[in-house]
Short mmCIF file of C-alpha atoms in Angstrom, two decimals:
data_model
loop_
_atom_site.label_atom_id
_atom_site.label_comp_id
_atom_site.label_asym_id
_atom_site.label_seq_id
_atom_site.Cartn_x
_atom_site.Cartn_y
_atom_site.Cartn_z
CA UNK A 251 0.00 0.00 0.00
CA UNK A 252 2.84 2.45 0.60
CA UNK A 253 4.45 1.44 -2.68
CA UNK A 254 1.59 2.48 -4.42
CA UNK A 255 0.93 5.74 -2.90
CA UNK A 256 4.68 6.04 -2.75
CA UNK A 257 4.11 5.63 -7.06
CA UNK A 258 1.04 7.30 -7.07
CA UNK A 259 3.02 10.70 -5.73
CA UNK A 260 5.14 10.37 -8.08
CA UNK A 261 3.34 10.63 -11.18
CA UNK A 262 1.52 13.66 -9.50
CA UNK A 263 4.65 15.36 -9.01
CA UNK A 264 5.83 14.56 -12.73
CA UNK A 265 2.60 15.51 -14.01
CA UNK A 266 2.53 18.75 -12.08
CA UNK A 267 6.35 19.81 -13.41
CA UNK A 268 5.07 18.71 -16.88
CA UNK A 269 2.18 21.59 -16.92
CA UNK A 270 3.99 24.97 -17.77
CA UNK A 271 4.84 27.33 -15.70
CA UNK A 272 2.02 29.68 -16.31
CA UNK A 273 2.36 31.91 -13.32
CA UNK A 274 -1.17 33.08 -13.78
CA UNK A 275 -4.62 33.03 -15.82
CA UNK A 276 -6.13 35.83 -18.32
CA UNK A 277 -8.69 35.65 -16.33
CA UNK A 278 -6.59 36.48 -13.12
CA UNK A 279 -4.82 39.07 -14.85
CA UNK A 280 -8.16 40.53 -15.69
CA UNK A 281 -9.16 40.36 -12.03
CA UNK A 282 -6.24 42.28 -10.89
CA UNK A 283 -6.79 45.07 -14.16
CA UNK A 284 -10.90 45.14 -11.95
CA UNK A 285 -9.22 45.87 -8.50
CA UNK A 286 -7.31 48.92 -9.58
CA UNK A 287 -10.10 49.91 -12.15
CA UNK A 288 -12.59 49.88 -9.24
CA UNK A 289 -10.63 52.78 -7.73
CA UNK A 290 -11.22 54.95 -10.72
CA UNK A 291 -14.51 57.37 -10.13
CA UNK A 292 -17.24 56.32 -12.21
CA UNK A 293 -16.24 52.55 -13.18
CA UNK A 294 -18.83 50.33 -14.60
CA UNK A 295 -16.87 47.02 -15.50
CA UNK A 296 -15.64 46.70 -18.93
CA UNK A 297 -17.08 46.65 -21.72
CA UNK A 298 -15.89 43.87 -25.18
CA UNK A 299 -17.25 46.17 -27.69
CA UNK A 300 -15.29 49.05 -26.43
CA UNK A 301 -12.20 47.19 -25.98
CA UNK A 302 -12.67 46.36 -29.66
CA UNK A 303 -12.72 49.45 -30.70
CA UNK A 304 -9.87 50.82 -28.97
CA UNK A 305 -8.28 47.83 -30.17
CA UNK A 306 -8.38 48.41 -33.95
CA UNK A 307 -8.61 52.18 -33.82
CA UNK A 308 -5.47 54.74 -34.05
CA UNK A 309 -5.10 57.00 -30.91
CA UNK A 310 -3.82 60.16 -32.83
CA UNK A 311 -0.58 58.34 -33.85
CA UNK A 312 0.81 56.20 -36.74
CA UNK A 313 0.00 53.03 -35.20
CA UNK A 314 -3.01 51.43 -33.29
CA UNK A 315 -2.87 47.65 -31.59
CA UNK A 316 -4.07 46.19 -34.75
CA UNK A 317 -1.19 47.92 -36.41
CA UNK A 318 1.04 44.96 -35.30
CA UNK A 319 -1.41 42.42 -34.10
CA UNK A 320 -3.97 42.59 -37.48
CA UNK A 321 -7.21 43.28 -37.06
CA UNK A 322 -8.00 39.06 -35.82
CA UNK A 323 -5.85 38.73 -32.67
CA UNK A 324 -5.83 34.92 -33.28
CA UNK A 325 -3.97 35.10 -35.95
CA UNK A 326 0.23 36.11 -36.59
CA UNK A 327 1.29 39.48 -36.37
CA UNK A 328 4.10 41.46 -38.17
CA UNK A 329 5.85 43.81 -36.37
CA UNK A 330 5.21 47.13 -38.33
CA UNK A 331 8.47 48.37 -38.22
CA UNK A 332 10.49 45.16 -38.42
CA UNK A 333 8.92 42.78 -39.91
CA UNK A 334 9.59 40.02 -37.29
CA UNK A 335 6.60 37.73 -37.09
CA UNK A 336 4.11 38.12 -33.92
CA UNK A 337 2.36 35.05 -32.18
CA UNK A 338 -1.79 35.73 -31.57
CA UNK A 339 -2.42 37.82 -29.33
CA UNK A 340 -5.55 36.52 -27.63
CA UNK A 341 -5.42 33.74 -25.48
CA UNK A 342 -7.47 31.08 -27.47
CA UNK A 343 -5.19 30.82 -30.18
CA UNK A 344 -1.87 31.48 -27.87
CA UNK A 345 -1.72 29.85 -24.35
CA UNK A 346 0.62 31.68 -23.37
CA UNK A 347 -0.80 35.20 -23.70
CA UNK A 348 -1.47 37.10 -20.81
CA UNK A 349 0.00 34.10 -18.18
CA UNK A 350 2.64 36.67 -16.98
CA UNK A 351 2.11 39.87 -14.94
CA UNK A 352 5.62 41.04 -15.27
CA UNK A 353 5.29 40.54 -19.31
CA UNK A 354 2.21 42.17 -19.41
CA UNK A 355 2.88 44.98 -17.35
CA UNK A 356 6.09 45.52 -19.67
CA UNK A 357 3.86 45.18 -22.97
CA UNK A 358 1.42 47.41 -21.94
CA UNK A 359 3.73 50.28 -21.24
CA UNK A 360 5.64 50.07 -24.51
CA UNK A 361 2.57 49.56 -26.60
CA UNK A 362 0.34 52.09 -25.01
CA UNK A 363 3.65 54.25 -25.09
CA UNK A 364 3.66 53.50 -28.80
CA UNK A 365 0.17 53.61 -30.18
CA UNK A 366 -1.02 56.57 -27.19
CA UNK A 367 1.97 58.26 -26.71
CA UNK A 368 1.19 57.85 -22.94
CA UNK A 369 0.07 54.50 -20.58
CA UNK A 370 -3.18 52.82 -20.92
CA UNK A 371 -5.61 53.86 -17.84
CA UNK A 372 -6.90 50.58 -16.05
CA UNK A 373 -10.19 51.13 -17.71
CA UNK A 374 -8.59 50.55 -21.50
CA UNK A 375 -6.33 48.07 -20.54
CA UNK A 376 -9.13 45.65 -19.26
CA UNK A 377 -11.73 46.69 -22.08
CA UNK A 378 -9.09 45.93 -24.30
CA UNK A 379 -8.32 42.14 -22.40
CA UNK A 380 -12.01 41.47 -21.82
CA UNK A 381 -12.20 41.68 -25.90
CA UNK A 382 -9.01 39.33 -26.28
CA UNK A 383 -10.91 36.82 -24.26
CA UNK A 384 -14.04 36.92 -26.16
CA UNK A 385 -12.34 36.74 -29.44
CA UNK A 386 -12.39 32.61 -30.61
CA UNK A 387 -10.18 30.73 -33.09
CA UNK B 108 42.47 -5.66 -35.50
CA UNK B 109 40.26 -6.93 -38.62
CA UNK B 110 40.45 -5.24 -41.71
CA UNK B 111 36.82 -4.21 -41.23
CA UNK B 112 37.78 -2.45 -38.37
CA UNK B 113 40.66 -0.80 -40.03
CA UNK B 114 38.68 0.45 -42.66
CA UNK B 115 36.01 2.33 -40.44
CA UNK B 116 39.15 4.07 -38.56
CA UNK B 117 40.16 5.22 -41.82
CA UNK B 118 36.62 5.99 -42.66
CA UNK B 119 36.80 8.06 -39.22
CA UNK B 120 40.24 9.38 -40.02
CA UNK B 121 39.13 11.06 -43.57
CA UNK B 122 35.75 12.35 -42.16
CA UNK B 123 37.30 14.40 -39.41
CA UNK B 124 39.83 15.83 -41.50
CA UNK B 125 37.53 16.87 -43.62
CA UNK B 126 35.68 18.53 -40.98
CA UNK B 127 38.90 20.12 -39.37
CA UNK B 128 39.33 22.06 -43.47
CA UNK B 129 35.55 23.04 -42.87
CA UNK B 130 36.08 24.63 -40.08
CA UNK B 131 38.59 26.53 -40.93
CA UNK B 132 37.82 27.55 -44.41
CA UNK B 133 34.58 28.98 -42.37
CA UNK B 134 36.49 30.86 -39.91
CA UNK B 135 38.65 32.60 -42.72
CA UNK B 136 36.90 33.94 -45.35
CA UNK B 137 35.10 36.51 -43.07
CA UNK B 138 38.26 38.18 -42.43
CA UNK B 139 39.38 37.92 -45.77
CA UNK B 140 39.85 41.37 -46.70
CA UNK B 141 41.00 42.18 -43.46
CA UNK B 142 44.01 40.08 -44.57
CA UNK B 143 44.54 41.89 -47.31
CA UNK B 144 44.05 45.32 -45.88
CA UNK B 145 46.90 44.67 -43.41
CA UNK B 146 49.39 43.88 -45.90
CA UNK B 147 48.34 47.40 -47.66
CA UNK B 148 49.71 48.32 -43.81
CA UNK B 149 46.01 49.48 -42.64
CA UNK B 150 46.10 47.22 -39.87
CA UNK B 151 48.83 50.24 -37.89
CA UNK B 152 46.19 52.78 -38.83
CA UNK B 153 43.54 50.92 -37.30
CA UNK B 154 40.80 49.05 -40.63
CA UNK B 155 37.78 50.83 -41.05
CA UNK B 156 39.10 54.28 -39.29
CA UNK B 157 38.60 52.24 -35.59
CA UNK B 158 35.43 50.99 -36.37
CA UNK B 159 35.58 47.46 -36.72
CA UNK B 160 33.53 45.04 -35.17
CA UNK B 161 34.97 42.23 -33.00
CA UNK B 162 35.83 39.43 -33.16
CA UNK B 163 34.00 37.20 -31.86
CA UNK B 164 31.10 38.63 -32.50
CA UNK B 165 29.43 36.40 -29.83
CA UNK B 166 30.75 35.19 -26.74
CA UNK B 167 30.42 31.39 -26.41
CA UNK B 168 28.59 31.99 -23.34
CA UNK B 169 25.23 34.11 -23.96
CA UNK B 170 23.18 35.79 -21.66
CA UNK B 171 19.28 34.12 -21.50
CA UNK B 172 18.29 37.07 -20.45
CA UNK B 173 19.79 39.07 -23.53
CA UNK B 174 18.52 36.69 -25.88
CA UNK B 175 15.46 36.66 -24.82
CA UNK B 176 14.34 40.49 -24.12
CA UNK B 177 16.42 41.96 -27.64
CA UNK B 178 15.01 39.22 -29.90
CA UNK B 179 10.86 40.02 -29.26
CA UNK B 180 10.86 42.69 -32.19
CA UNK B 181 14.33 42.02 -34.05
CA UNK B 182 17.37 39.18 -33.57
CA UNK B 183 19.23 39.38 -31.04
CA UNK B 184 22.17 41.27 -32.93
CA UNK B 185 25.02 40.33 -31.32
CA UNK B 186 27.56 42.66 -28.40
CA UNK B 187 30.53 42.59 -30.76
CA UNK B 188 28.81 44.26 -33.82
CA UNK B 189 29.26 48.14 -31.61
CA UNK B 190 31.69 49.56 -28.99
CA UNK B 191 30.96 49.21 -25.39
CA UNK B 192 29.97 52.96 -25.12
CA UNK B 193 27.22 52.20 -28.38
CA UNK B 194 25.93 49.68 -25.98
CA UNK B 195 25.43 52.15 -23.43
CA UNK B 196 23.54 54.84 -24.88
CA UNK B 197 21.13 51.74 -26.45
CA UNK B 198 20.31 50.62 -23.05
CA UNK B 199 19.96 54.16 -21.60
CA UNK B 200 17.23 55.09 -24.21
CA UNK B 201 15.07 52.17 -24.41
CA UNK B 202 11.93 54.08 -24.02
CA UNK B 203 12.57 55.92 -27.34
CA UNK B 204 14.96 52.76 -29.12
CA UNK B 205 14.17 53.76 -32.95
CA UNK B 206 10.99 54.98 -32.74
CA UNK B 207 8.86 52.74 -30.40
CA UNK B 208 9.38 52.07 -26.53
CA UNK B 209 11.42 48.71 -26.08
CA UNK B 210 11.92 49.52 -22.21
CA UNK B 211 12.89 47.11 -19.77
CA UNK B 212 12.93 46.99 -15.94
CA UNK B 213 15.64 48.36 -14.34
CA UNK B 214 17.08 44.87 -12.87
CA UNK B 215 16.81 43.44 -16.44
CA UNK B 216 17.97 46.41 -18.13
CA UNK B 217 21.29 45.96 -15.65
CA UNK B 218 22.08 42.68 -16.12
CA UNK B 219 21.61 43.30 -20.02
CA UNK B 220 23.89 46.31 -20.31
CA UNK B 221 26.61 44.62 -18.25
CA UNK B 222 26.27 41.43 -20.89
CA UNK B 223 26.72 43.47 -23.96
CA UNK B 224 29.17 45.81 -22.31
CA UNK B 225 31.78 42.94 -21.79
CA UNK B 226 31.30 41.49 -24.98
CA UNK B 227 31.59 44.71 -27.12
CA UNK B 228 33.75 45.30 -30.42
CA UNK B 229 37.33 44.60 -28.82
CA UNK B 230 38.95 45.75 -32.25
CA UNK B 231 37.26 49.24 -32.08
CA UNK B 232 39.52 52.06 -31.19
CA UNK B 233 37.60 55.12 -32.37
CA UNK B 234 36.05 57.53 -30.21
CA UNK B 235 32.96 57.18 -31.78
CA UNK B 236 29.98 55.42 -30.74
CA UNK B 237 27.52 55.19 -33.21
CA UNK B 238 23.71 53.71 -32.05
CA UNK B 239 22.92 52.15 -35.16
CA UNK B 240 25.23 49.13 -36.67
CA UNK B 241 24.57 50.29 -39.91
CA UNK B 242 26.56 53.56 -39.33
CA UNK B 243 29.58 51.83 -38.85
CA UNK B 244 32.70 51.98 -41.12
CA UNK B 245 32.98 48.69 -40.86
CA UNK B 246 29.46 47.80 -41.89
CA UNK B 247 29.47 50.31 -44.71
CA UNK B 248 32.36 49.03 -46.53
CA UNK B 249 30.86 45.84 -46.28
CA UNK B 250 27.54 46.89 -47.98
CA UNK B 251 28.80 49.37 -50.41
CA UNK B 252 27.64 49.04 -54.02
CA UNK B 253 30.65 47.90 -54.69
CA UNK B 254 29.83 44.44 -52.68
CA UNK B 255 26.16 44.69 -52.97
CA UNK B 256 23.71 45.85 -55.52
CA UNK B 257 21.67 48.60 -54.56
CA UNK B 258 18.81 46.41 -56.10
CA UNK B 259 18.99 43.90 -53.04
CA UNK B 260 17.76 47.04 -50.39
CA UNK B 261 14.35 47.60 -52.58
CA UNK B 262 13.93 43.68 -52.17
CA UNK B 263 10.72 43.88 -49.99
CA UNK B 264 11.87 40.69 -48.06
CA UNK B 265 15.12 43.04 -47.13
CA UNK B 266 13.02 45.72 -45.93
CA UNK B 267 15.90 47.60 -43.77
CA UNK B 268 19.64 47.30 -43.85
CA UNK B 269 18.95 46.61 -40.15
CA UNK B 270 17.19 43.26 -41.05
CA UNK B 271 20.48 41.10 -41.07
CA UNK B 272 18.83 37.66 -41.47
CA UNK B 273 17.20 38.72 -44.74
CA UNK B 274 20.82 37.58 -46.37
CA UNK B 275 22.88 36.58 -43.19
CA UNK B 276 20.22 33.48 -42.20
CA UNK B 277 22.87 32.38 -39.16
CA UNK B 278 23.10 35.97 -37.81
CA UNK B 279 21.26 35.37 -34.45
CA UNK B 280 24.31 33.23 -33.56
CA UNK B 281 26.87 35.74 -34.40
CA UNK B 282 27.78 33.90 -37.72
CA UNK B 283 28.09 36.41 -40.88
CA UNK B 284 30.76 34.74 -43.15
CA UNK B 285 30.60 35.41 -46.67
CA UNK B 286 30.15 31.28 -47.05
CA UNK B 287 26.85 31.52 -45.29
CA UNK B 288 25.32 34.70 -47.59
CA UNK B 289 22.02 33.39 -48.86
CA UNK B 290 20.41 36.35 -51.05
CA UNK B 291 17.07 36.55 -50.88
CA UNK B 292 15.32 36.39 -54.48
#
């Protein structure tokens, strides 16, 4: 009996270091976007169609999100300066999308930096998720 | 010892001499007019005014870190292409790196800087410091119309001077010998 829980342990302890190391879900990220959005006067929970259209829209510069990421977030991107090929964007067609706060937090600034010319307020950035995570392969 | 045996250790014998000319056929022909240059006596002057890239161009140990943050929008070009002082001003202006933000945190950004830092050009002895490879001396005597048609930078899969894998497909490991030049059509 002790072999077998002894055995038994051990494939649960394979099969959890076989499961990757996503720190987090979307859907935990999203949370945490809610709980500093619900400081902001006003907040009424996000909203898919607006993340969509802040999405694909230009924010007074050369670029918007769709610029880089196309206009389907599950499919490739091209980096519009470079070139270099982009994995999708939203989370059912890339697993590892938004699994990361440190990765997010740093993609956020640069983009919002890039397509706003300033950061994203907590509002945008979980409109903008909320749509990611309705958006199906 | 059978002759079968015999035979594979000549076998063995032929296949890693072979290998050995490889090798260093590959190693030479990068530096091939470098060779030349010095018996002109431009090695005492310093080739390419002090701008030369070093050599290696990679250390044999990378930095994860490195080649994971500088290859999310372009390869990871590699420390020896600039001078340690190039490297510098990069990392310091990561929030405006060639028109978009590629900033990192401030631990990362460290440990980055100090990688490409020690692994800089050690055959540059300018006192420039240019922020873009392609503004070297050493990269524009290697490009010039002279070596490559000024067709091959309209080629939309070029794109940008800056896009070294369009021609040099081994560049993310350092390797740009003239043996490995595959021109895109």
């Amino acid at each position: 009996m002790f072999r077998i829980s002894y055995i038994l342990g051990l494939v649960f302890v394979a099969g959890l270091a076989a499961q990757p190391a996503f720190a987090e879900t979307p859907n935990e990220i999203l949370a945490s976007i809610q709980k500093e959005a619900a400081g902001t006067p006003g907040f009424q929970g996000f909203s898919v169609a607006r993340g969509e259209s802040f999405f694909k829209t230009k924010h007074g510069g050369e670029w918007s999100c769709a610029s880089c990421h196309t206009e389907n977030p599950v499919a490739l991107g091209k980096h519009a300066k470079t070139g270099k090929v982009i994995d999708p964007l939203a989370p059912s067609a890339n697993a590892e999308r938004f699994t990361n706060p440190k990765k997010v937090d740093k993609w956020f600034k640069r983009n919002c930096n890039d397509v706003l010319n300033r950061v994203c307020t907590p509002q945008e950035k979980g409109d903008m998720l909320a749509y990611l995570l309705t958006v199906k392969k | 010892m059978s002759i079968h045996k015999q035979k594979n250790l000549r076998m063995l014998a032929v296949a890693l001499l072979a290998m050995g000319v490889t090798m260093s056929a590959a190693q030479a022909d990068d530096d091939r007019d470098e060779r030349y240059g010095w018996r002109l006596g431009e090695k005492s002057a310093g080739k390419y005014g002090g701008e030369n890239r070093g050599k290696p161009l990679q250390p044999a140990q990378t930095n994860a870190k490195f080649q994971k943050e500088c290859s999310d929008c372009h390869i990871a070009y590699a420390p020896g292409l600039l001078p340690a002082e190039s490297w510098r001003k990069v990392m310091a202006g990561l929030d405006k790196h060639f028109g978009t933000d590629a900033s990192l945190d401030a631990q990362d950004n460290k440990e980055i800087t100090a990688f490409l830092v020690n692994n800089a050009s050690n055959r540059w002895s300018a006192p420039t410091a240019p922020l873009k490879i392609t503004e070297t001396a050493w990269f524009k005597r290697k490009h010039d119309a002279r070596e490559i048609n000024p067709a091959v930078w309209k080629n939309p899969l070029v794109k940008s001077p800056a896009n070294c894998a369009a021609c040099h497909p081994q560049a993310e490991r350092g390797d740009f010998s003239e043996r490995n030049i595959k021109m895109p059509k």
